[in-house]
PDB file of C-alpha atoms in Angstrom:
ATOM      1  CA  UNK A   1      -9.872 -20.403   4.031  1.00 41.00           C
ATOM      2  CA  UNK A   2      -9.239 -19.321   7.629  1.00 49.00           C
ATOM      3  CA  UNK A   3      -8.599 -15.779   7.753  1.00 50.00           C
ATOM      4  CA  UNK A   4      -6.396 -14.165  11.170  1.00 49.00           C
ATOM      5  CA  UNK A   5      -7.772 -10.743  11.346  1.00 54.00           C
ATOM      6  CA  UNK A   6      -5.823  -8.121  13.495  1.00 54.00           C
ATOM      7  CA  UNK A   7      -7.882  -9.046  17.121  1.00 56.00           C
ATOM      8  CA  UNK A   8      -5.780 -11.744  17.240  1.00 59.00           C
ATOM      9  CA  UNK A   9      -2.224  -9.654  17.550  1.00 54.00           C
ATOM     10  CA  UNK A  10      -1.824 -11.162  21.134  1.00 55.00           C
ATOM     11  CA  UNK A  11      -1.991 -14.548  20.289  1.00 55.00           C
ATOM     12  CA  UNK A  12       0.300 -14.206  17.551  1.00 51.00           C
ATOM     13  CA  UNK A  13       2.621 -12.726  19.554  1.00 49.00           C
ATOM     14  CA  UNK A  14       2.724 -15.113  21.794  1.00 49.00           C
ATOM     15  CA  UNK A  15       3.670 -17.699  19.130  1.00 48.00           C
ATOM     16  CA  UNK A  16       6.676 -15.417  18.237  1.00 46.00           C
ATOM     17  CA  UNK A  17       5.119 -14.191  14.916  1.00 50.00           C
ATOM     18  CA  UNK A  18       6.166 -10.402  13.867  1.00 55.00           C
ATOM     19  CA  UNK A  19       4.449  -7.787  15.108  1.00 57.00           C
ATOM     20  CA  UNK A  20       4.692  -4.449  15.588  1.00 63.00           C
ATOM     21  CA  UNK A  21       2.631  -1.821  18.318  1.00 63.00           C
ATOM     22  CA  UNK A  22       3.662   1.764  18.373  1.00 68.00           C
ATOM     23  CA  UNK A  23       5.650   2.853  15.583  1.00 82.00           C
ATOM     24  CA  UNK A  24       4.307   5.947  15.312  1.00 89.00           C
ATOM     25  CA  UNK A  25       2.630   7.885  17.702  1.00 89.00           C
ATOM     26  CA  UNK A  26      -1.239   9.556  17.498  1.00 90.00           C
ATOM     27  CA  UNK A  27       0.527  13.130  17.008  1.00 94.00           C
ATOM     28  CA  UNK A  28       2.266  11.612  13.918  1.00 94.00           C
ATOM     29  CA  UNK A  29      -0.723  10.313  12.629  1.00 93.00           C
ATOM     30  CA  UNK A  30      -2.125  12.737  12.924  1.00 96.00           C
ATOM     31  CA  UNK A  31       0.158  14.420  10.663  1.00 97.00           C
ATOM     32  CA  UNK A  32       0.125  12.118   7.634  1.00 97.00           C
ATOM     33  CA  UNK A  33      -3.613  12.516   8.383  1.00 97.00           C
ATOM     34  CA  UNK A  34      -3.698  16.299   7.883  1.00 98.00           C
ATOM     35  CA  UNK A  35      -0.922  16.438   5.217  1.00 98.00           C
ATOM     36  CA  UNK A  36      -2.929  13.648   3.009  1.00 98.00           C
ATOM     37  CA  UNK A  37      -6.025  15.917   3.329  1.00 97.00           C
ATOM     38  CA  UNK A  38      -4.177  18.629   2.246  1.00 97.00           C
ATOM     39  CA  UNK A  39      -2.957  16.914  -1.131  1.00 97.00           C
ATOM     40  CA  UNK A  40      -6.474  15.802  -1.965  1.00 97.00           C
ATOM     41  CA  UNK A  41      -7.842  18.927  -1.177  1.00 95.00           C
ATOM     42  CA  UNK A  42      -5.487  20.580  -3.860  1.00 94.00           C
ATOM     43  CA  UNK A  43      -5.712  17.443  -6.506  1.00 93.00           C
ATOM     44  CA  UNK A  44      -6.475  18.179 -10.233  1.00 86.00           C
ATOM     45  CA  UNK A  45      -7.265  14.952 -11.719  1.00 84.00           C
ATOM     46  CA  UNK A  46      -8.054  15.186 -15.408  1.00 80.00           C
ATOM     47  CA  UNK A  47     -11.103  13.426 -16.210  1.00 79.00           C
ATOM     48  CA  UNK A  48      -8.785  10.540 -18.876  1.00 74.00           C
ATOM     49  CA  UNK A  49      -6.955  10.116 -15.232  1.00 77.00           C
ATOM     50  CA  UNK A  50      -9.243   9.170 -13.247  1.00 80.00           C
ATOM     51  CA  UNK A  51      -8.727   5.427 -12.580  1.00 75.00           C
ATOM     52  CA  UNK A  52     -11.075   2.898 -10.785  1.00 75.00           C
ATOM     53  CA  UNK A  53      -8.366   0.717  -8.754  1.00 70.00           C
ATOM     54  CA  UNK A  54      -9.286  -2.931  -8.541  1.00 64.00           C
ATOM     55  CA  UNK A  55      -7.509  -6.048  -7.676  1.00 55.00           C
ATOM     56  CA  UNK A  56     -10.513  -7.779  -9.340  1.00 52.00           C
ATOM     57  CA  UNK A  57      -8.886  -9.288 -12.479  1.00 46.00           C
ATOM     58  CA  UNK A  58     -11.281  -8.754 -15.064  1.00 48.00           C
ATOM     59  CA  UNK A  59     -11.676  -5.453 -14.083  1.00 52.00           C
ATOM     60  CA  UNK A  60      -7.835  -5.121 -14.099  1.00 48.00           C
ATOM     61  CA  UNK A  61      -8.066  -6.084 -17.789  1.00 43.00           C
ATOM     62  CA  UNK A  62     -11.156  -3.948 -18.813  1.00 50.00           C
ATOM     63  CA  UNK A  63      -8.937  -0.678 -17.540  1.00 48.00           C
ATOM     64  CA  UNK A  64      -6.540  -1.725 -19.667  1.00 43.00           C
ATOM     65  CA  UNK A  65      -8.801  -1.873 -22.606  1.00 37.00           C
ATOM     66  CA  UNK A  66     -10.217   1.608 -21.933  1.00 47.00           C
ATOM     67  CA  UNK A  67      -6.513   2.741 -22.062  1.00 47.00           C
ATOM     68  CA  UNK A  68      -5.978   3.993 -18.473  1.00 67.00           C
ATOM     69  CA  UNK A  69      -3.145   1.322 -17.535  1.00 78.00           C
ATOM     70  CA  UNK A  70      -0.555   3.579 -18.138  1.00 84.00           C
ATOM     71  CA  UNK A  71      -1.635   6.104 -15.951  1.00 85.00           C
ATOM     72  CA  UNK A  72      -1.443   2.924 -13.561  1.00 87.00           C
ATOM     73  CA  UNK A  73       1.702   1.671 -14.912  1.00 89.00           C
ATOM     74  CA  UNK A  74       4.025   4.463 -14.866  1.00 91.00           C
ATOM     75  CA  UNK A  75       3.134   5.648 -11.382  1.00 93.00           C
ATOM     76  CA  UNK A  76       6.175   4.046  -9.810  1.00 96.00           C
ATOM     77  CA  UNK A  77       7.941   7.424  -9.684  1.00 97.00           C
ATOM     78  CA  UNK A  78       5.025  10.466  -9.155  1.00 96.00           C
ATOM     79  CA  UNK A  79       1.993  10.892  -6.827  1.00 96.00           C
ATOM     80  CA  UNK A  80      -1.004   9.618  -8.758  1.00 94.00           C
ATOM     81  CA  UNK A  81      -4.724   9.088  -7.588  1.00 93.00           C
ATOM     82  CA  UNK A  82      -6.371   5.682  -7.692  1.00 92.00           C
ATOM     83  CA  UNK A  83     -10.168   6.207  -7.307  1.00 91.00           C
ATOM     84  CA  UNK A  84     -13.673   4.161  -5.949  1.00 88.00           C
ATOM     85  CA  UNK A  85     -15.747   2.033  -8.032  1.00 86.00           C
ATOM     86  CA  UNK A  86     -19.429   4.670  -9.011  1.00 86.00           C
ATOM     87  CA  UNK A  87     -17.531   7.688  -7.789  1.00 90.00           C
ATOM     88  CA  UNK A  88     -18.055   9.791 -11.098  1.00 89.00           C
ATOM     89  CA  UNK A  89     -20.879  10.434 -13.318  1.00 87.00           C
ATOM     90  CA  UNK A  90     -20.981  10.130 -17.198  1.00 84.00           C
ATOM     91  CA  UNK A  91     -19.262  13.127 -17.812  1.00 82.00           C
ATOM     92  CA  UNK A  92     -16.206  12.159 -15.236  1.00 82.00           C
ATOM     93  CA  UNK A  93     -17.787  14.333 -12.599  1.00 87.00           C
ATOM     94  CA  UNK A  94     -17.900  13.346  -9.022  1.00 90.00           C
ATOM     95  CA  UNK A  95     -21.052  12.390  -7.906  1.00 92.00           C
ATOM     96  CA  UNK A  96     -19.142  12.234  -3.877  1.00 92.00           C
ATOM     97  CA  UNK A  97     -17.037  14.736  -2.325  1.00 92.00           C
ATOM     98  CA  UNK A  98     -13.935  14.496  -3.834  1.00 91.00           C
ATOM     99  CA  UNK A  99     -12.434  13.451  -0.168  1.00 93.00           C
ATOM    100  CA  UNK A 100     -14.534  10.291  -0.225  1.00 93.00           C
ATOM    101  CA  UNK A 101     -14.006   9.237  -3.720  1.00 92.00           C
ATOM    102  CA  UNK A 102     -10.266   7.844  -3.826  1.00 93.00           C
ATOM    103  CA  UNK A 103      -9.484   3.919  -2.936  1.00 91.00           C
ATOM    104  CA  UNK A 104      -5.268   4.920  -2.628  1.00 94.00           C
ATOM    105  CA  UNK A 105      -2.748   7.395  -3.737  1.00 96.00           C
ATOM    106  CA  UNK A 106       0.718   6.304  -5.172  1.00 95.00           C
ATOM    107  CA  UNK A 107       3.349   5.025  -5.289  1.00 96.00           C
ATOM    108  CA  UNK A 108       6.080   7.884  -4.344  1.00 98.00           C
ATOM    109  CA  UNK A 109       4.993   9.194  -1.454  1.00 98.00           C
ATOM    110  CA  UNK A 110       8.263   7.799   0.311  1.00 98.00           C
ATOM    111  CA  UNK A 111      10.415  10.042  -2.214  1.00 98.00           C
ATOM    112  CA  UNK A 112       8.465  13.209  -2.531  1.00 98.00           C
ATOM    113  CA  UNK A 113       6.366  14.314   0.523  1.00 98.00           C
ATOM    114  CA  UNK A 114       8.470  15.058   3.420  1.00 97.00           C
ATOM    115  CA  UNK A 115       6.904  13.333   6.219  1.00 97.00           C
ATOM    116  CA  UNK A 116       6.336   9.758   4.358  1.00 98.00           C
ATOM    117  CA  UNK A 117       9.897  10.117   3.727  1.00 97.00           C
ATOM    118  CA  UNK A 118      10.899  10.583   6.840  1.00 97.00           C
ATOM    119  CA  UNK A 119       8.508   8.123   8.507  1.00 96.00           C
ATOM    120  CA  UNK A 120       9.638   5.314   5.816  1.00 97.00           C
ATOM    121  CA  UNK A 121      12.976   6.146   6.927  1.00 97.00           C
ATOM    122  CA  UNK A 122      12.627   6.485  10.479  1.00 95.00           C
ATOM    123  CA  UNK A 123      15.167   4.957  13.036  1.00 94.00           C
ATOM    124  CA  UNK A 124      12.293   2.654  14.385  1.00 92.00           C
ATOM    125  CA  UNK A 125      11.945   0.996  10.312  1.00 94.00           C
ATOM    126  CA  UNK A 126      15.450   0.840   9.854  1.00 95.00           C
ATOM    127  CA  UNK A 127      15.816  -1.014  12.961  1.00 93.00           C
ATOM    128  CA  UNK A 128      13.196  -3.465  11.788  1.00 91.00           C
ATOM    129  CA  UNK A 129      15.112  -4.154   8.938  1.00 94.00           C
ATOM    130  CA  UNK A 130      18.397  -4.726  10.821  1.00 94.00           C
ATOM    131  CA  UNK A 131      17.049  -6.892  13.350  1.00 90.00           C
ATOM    132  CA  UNK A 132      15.006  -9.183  10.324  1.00 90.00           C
ATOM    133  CA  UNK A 133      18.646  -9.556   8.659  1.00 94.00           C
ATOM    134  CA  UNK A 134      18.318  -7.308   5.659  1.00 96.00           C
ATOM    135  CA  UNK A 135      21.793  -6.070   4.407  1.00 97.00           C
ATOM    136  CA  UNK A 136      20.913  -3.546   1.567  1.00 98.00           C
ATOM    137  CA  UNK A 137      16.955  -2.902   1.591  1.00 98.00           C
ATOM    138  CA  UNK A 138      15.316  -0.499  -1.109  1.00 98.00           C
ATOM    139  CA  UNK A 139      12.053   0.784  -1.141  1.00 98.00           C
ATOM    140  CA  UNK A 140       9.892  -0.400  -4.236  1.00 98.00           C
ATOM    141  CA  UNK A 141       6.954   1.584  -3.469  1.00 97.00           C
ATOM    142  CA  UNK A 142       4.797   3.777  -0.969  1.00 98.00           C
ATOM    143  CA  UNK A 143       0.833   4.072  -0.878  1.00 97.00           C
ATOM    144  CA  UNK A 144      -1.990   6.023   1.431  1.00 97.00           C
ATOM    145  CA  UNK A 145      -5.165   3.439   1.707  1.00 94.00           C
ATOM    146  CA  UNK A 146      -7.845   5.239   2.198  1.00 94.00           C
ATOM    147  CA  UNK A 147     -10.964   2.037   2.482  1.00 90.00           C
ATOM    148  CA  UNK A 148     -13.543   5.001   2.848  1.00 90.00           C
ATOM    149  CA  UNK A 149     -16.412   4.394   4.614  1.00 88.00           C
ATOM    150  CA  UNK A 150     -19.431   2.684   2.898  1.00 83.00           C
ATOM    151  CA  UNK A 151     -17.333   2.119  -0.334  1.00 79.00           C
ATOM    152  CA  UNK A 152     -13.948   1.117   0.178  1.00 74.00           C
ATOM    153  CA  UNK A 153     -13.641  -1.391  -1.662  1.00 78.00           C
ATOM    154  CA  UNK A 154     -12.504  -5.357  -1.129  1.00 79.00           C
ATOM    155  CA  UNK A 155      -9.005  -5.962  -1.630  1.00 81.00           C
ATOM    156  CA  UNK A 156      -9.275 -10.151  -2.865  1.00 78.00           C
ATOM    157  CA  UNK A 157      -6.465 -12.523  -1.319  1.00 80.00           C
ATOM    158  CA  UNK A 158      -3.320 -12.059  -2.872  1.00 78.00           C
ATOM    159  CA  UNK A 159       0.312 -12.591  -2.622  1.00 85.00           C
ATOM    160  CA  UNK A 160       2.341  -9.207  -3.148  1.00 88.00           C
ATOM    161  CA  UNK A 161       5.504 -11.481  -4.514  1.00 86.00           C
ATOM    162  CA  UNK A 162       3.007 -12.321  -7.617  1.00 85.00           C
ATOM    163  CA  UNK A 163       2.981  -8.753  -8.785  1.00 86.00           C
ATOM    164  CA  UNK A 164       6.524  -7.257  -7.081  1.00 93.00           C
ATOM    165  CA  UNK A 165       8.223 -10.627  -8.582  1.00 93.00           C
ATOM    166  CA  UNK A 166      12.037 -11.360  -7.363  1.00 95.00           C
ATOM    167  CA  UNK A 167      14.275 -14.377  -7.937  1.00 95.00           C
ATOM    168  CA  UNK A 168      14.709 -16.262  -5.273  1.00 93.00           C
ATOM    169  CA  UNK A 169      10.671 -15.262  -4.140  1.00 89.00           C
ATOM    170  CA  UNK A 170       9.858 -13.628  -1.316  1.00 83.00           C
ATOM    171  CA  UNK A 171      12.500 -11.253  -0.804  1.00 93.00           C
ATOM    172  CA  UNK A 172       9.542  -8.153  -0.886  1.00 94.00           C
ATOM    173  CA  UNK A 173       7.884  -7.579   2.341  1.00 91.00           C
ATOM    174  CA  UNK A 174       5.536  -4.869   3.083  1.00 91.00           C
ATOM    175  CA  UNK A 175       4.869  -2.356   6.221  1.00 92.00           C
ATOM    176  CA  UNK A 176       1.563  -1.609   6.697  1.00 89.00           C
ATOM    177  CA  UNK A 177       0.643   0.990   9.523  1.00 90.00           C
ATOM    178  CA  UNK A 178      -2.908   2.043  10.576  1.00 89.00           C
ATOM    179  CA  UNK A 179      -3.302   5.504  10.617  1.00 92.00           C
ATOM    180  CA  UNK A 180      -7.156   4.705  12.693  1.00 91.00           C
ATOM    181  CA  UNK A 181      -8.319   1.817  14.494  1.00 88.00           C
ATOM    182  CA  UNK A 182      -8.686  -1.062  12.063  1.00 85.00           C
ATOM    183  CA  UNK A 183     -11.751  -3.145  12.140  1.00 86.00           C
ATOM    184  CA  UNK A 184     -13.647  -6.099  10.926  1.00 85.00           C
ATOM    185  CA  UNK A 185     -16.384  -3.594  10.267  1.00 88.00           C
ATOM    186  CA  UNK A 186     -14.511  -1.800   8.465  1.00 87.00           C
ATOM    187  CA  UNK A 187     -12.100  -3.531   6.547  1.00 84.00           C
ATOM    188  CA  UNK A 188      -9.245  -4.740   9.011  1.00 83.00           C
ATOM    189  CA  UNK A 189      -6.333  -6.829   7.023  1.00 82.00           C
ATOM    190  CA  UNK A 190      -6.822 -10.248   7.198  1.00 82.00           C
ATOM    191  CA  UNK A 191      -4.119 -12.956   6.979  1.00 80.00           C
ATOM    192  CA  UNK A 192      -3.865 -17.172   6.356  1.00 74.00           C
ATOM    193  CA  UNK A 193      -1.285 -17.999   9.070  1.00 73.00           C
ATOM    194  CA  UNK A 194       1.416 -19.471   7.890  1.00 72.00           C
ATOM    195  CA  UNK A 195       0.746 -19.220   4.171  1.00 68.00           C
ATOM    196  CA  UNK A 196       3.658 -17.954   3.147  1.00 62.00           C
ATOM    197  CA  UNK A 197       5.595 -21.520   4.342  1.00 60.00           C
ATOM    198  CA  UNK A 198       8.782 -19.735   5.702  1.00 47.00           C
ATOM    199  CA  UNK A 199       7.667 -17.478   8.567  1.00 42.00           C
ATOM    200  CA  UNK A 200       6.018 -14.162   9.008  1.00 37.00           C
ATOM    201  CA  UNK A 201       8.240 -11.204   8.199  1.00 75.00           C
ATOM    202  CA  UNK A 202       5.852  -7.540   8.549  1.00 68.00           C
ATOM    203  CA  UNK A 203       3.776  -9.021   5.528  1.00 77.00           C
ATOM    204  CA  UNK A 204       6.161 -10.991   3.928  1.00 77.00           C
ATOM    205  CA  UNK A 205       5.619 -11.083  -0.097  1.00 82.00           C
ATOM    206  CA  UNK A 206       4.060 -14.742  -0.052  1.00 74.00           C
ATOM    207  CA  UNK A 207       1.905 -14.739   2.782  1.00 79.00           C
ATOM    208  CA  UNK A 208      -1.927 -14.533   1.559  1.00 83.00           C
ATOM    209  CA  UNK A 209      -3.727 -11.378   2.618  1.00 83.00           C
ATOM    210  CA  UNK A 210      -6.985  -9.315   1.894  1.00 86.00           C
ATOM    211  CA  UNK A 211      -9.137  -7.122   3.296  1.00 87.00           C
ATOM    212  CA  UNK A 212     -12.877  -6.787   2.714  1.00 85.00           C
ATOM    213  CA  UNK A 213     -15.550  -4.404   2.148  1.00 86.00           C
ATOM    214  CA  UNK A 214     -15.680  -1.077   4.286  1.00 88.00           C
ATOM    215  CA  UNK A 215     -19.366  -1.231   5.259  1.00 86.00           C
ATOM    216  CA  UNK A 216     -19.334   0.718   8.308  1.00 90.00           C
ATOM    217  CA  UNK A 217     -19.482   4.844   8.690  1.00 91.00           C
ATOM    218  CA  UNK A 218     -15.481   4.681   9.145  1.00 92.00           C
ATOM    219  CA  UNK A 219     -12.484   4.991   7.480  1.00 91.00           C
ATOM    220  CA  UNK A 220      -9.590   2.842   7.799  1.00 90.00           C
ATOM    221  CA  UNK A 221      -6.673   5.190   6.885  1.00 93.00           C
ATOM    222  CA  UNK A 222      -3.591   3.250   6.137  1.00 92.00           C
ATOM    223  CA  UNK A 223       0.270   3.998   5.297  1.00 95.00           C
ATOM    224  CA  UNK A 224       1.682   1.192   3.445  1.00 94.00           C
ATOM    225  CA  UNK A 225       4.833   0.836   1.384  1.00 96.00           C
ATOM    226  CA  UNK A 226       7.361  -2.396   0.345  1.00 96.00           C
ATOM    227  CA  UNK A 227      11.225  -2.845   0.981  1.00 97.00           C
ATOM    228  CA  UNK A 228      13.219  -5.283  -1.275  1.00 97.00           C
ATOM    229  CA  UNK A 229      16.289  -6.541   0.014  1.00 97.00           C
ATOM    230  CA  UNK A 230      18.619  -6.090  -3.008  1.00 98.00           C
ATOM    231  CA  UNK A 231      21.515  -7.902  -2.041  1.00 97.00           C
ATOM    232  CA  UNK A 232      21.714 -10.943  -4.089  1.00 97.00           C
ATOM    233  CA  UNK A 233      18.144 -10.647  -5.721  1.00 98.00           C
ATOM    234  CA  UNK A 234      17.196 -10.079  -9.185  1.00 97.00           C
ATOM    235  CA  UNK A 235      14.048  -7.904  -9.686  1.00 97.00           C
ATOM    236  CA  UNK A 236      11.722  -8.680 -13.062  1.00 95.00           C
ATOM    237  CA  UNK A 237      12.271  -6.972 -16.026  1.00 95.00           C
ATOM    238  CA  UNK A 238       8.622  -7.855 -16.082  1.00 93.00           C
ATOM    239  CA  UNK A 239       7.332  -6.000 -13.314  1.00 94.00           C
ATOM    240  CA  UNK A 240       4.712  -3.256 -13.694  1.00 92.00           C
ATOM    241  CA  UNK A 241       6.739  -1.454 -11.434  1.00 95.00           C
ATOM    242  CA  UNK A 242      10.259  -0.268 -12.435  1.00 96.00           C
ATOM    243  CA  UNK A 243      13.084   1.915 -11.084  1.00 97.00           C
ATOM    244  CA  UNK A 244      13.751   5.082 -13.488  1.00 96.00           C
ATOM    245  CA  UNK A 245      16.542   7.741 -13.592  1.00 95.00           C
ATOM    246  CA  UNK A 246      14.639  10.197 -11.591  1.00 94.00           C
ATOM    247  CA  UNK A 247      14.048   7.482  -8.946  1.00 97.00           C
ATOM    248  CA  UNK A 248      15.862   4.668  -8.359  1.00 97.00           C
ATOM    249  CA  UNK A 249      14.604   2.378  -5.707  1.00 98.00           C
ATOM    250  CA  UNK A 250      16.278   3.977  -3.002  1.00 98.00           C
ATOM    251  CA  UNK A 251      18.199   2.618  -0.008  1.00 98.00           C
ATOM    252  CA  UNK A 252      15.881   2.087   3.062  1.00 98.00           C
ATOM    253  CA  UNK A 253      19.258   3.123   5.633  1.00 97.00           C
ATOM    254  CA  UNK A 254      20.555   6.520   5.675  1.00 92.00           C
ATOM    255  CA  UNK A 255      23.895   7.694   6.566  1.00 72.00           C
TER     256      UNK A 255
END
C-alpha cells in the first residue's frame, strides 16, 4: 500500500485536498501540554484498570477475555487511561515512570477539562465545519495520543467509520492536531490518498490511516477527537461508543 505521510502537506495542498496549518498556536499547546501532565501526574489507576490499548485484533479480543473491555467500553462519557504494551510488572506495578507508560487518555476530554472544551469548540473548528457543509455536527469523542518515545505503539490501517458506524457511511470525520512536530521517526500519521473514494474531509471516517512504531527518543503528543454530522444520519445501536444521560453527544456550534 502507498502510504502519504505528513511531508507531503504541500503537495496535497496543491491538489486542493484538506488541510489545515495553524489552528492553534505554540502557547496553546503548550497548555494542553502542561494541563495533560498535570492529570497524569494526579492519576490513580487501580491495578483491574489498567488497560493495554491495541488496535491489534487478537489482542482486542484477549482484553476482552481478561474482563477489562468494559473499562474500555463505557469510557464514552469519563476520563479513563489507556496504557503501553510491558508497562507493568506482575503485580500491576509500573516498571516506567508513570508519565511514559500511557498509549491515550479518553474519550471526554471535550466535555470535562476546560481547555479541550474550549479548543474543540473554538471559532477556528466551528468554522471548519461550516465551510465543509455540516448543518448540526456533534462530537462523538475526544482523545490525548501520547505515541511515547521508544514504545508508542503502532496504530494498524484502519477506517474510523468501521468502529464509529453511521448509515449512510462516512458521515464521522476526525480532527487530529499535533501538539509536537510529527515525524516518520516517530510515528507521523500516514494516509492512502484517496481511499476513502469521495474526497478528503480532516480525516474523513473511510479514508485508511495508521501510524507506526515510535522508535525515536520523542514523543508525538496529539489532540484528536470526531464530529458526526447528525442531521439525517442514524448512529449504531451497535457501537461501542454510545451517548448517555450525563452526556449526550453534544453540539459542535455554540450560541
Amino acid at each position: 500500500m502507498d502510504f502519504m505521510t505528513d511531508h507531503d502537506v504541500q503537495k496535497y495542498k496543491e491538489d486542493g485536498y484538506v488541510v489545515l496549518d495553524g489552528l492553534l498556536t505554540s502557547q496553546e499547546c503548550d497548555e494542553l501540554r502542561q494541563r495533560m501532565a498535570e492529570i497524569v501526574d494526579r492519576m490513580d489507576v487501580p491495578e483491574h484498570c489498567r488497560t493495554t490499548f491495541s488496535t491489534y485484533h487478537d489482542e482486542q479480543l484477549k482484553t476482552q477475555m481478561q474482563g477489562n473491555a468494559d473499562y474500555f467500553i463505557t469510557s464514552g462519557d469519563k476520563i479513563r487511561f489507556f496504557f503501553e504494551k510491558g508497562v507493568f510488572g506482575d503485580k500491576g506495578e509500573f516498571v516506567v515512570p508513570k508519565q511514559q507508560s500511557l498509549n491515550k487518555i479518553g474519550h471526554a476530554l471535550h466535555a470535562y477539562e476546560p481547555l479541550y472544551k474550549n479548543i474543540t469548540h473554538s471559532p477556528q473548528v466551528q468554522g471548519i465545519a461550516k465551510k465543509l457543509g455540516l448543518v448540526n455536527p456533534v462530537i462523538l469523542q475526544s482523545m490525548y495520543i501520547f505515541k511515547q518515545p521508544g514504545i508508542g505503539g503502532e496504530v494498524t490501517p484502519h477506517q474510523d467509520a468501521t468502529f464509529l458506524y453511521t448509515e449512510p457511511l462516512g458521515r464521522v470525520m476526525g480532527l487530529w492536531i499535533a501538539l509536537e512536530d510529527a515525524t516518520v521517526n516517530n510515528g507521523c500519521l500516514w494516509f492512502i490518498p484517496g481511499s476513502q473514494n469521495s474526497g478528503v474531509v480532516l480525516i474523513h471516517g473511510e479514508v485508511v490511516h495508521r501510524s507506526a512504531e515510535n522508535t525515536s527518543e520523542d514523543s508525538r503528543h496529539v489532540y484528536t477527537f470526531h464530529i458526526m454530522e447528525a442531521l439525517d444520519t442514524r448512529w449504531s445501536p451497535d457501537n461501542w461508543l454510545q451517548p448517555t444521560e450525563e452526556l449526550p453527544f453534544p453540539p459542535l456550534y455554540t450560541k
